[in-house]
Coordinates of C-alpha atoms in Angstrom, one line a residue:
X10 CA 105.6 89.9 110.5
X11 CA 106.3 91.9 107.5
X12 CA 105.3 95.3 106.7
X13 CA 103.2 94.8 104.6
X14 CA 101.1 92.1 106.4
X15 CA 101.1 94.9 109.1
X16 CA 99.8 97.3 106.5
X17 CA 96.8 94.8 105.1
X18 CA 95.7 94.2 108.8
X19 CA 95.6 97.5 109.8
X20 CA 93.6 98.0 106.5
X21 CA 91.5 95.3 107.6
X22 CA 91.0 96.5 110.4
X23 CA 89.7 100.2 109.5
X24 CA 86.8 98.3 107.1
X25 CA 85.7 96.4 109.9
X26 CA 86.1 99.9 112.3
X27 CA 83.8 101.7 109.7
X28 CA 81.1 99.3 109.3
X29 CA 80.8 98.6 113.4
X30 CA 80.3 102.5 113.6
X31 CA 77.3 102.3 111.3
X32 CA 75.3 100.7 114.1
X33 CA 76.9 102.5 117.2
X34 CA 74.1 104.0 119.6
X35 CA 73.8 107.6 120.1
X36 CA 75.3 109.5 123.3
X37 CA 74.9 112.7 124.6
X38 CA 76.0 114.3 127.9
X39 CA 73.2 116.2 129.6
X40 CA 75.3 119.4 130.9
X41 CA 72.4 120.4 133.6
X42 CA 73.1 116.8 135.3
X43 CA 76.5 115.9 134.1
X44 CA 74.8 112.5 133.3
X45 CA 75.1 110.7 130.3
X46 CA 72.1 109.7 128.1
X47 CA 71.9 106.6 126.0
X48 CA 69.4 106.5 123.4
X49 CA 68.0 103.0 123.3
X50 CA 65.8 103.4 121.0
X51 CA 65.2 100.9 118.1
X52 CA 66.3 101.8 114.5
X53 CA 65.5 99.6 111.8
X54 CA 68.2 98.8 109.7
X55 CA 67.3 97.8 105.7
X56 CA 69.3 94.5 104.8
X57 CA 71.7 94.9 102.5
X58 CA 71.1 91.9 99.6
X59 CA 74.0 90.1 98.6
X60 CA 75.6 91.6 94.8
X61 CA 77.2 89.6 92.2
X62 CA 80.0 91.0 89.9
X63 CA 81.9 90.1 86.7
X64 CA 84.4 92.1 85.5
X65 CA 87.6 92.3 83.5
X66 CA 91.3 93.5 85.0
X67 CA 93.5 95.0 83.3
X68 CA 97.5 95.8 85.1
X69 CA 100.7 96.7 83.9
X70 CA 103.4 95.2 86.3
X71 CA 107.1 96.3 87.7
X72 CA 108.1 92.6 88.5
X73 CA 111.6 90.9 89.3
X74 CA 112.9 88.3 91.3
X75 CA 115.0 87.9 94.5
X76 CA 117.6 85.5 94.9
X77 CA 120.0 84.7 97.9
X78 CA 122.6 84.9 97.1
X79 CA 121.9 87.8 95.6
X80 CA 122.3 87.5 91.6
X81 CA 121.9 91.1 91.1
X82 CA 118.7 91.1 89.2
X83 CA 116.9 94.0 87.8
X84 CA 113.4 94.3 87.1
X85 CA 111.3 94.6 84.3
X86 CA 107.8 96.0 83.0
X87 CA 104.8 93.6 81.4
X88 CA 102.2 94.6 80.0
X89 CA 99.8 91.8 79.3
X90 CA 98.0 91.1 82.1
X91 CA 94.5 90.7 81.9
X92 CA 92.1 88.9 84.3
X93 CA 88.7 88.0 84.4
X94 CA 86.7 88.0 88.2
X95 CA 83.7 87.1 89.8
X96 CA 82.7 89.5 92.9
X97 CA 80.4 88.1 95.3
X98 CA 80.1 91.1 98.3
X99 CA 78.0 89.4 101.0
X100 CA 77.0 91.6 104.2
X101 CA 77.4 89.8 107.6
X102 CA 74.1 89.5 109.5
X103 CA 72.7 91.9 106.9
X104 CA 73.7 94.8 107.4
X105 CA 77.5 94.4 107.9
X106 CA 78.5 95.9 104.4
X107 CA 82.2 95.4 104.1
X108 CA 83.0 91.7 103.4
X109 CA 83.0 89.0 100.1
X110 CA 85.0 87.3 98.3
X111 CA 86.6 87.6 94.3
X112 CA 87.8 84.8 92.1
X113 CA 88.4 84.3 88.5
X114 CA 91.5 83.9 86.4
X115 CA 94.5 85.7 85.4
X116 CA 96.5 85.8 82.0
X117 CA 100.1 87.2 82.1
X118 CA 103.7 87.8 82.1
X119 CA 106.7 88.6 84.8
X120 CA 110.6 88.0 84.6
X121 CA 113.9 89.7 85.4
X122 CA 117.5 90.3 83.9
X123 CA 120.9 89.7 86.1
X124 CA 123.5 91.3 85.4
X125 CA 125.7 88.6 84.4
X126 CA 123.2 86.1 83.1
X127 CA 124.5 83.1 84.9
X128 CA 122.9 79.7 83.0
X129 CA 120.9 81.6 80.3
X130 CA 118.9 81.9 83.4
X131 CA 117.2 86.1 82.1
X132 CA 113.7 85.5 81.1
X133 CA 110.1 86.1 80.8
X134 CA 107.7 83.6 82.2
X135 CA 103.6 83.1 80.7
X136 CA 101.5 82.2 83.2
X137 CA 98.3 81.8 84.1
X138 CA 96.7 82.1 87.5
X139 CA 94.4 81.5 89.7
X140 CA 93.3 84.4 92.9
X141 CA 91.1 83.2 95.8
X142 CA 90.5 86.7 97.3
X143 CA 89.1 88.2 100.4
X144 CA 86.8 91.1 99.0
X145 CA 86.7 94.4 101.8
X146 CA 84.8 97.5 100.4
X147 CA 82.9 100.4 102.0
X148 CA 80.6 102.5 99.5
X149 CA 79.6 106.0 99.7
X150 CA 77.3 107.7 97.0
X151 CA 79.0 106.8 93.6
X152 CA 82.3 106.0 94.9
X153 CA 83.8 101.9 96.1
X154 CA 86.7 101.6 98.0
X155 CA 87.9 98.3 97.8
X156 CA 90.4 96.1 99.3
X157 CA 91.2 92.6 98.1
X158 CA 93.5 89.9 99.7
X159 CA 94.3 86.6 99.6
X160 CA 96.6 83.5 98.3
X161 CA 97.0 82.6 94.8
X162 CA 98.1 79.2 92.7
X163 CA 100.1 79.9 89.1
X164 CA 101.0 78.1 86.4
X165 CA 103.6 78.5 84.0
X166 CA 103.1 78.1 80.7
X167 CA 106.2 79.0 78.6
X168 CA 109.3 80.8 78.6
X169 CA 111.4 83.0 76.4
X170 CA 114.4 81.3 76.9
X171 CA 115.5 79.3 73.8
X172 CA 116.1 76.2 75.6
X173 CA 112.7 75.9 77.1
X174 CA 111.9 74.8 80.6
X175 CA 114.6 72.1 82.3
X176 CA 114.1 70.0 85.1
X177 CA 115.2 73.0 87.9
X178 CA 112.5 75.1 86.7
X179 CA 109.1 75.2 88.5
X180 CA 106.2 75.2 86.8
X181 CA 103.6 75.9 89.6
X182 CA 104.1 78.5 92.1
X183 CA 101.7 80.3 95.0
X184 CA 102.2 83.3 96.9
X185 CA 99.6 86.0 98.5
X186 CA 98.4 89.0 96.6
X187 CA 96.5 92.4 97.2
X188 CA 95.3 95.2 95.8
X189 CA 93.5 98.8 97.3
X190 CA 91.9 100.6 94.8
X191 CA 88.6 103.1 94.2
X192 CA 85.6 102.2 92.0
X193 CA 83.5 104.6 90.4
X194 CA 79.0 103.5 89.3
X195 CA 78.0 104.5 86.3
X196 CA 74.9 102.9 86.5
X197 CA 75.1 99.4 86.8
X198 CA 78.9 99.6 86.2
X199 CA 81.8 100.3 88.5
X200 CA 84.8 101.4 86.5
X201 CA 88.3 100.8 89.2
X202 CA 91.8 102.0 89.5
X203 CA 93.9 100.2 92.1
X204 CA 97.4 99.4 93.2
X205 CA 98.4 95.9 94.1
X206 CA 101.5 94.0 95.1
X207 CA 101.8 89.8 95.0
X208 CA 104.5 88.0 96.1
X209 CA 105.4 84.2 95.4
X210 CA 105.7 81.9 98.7
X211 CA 107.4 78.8 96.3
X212 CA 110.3 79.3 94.7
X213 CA 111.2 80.1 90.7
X214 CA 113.8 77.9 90.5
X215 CA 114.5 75.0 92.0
X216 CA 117.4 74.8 95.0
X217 CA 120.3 73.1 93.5
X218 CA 120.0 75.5 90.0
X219 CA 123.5 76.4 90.4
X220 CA 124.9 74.0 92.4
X221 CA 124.5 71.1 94.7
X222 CA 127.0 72.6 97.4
X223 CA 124.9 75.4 97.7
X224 CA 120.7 76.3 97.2
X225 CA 119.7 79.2 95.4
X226 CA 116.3 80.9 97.2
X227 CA 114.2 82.3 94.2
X228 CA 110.9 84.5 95.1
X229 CA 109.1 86.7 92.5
X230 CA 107.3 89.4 93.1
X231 CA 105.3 92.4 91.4
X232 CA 104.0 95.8 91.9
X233 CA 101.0 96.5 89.7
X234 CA 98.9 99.1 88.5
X235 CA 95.4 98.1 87.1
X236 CA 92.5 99.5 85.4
X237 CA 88.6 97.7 86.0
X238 CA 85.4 97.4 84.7
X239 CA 82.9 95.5 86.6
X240 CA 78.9 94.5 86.1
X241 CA 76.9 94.6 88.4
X242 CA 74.1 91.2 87.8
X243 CA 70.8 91.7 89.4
X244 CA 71.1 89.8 92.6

């Protein structure tokens, strides 16, 4: 298991910590007795309703690709990523605030350089995407802080390489993505700042790119920075 699958699950697991501690029953030690006394009481908890969002992403990205063997590529720095989402934060048996899920769509650019440029192969890939997202968040008074996870499909729509796409070059890819960040209301608007990380599962480039004696392993990745405006819809 990688790092930072450890570092989401602990994450994870904190959300879920903080919400079961919302509900945990009072105990106090009676120091006359040395007995412990558990108050049973009932507390009425108000159900939390279920919230819709829409909102609008923006990120810049430091984003490169891997390869084995390694081609010695460097990274570079987009700017043009922009996505739209749906937030849909849904408490679990009511009063379970933490959990939901995000969607929407995702406009963008990533590539790398090598430092020999084997193929014409340096580039900057469009794409488009599409997040399916697990939604944690714990609020307290005007502040959100969220954490979203989950897989993701792409597609790529062009390239800045003169010759265009050719047969090695895949144009879907899928990966996992996530990003922690802290929201801000301002009435019925929370305005984010996060930091995220994706990582592709499929490769770039096909296998036998280079060669049919020997497969090339391509896997792109990105560390983002993003900026968020979301509305809250009456529920």
């Amino acid at each position: 298991m990688s790092k930072f699958t450890r570092y989401i699950l602990f994450l994870c697991l904190c959300f879920a910590f903080v919400a079961g501690s919302k509900t945990a029953q009072a105990q106090t030690l009676d120091k006359a007795t040395g007995r412990l006394i558990i108050d049973t009481s009932m507390v009425v908890v108000q159900e939390a309703p279920p919230r819709h969002l829409l909102g609008i992403r923006w990120n810049v990205a430091n984003c490169g690709v891997s390869f084995s063997p390694d081609l010695k590529a460097k990274n570079i720095t987009t700017y043009n990523n922009i996505s739209l989402l749906y937030t849909y934060y849904a408490p679990l048996w009511g009063y379970m605030d933490v959990f939901g899920f995000q969607g929407g769509i995702k406009y963008g650019s990533y590539g790398f350089k090598t430092e020999y440029n084997i193929n014409n192969m340096d580039q900057r890939l469009t794409f488009v995407e599409v997040p399916i997202l697990s939604a944690f968040h714990y609020d307290f008074e005007k502040f959100r802080i969220y954490l979203n996870i989950g897989p993701y499909l792409t597609y790529h729509l062009q390239t800045s390489r003169s010759s265009g796409f050719d047969c090695y070059d895949r144009r879907w890819n899928y990966g996992v993505a996530g990003y922690l960040g802290l929201g801000y209301f301002i009435g019925r608007f929370q305005v984010g700042l996060d930091f995220g990380y994706q990582y592709s599962l499929g490769f770039v480039f096909h296998p036998e790119k280079l060669s049919d004696n020997w497969w090339l392993y391509s896997y792109a990745s990105q560390w983002t920075f993003g900026l968020s405006v979301h509305y809250h819809l009456i529920h």
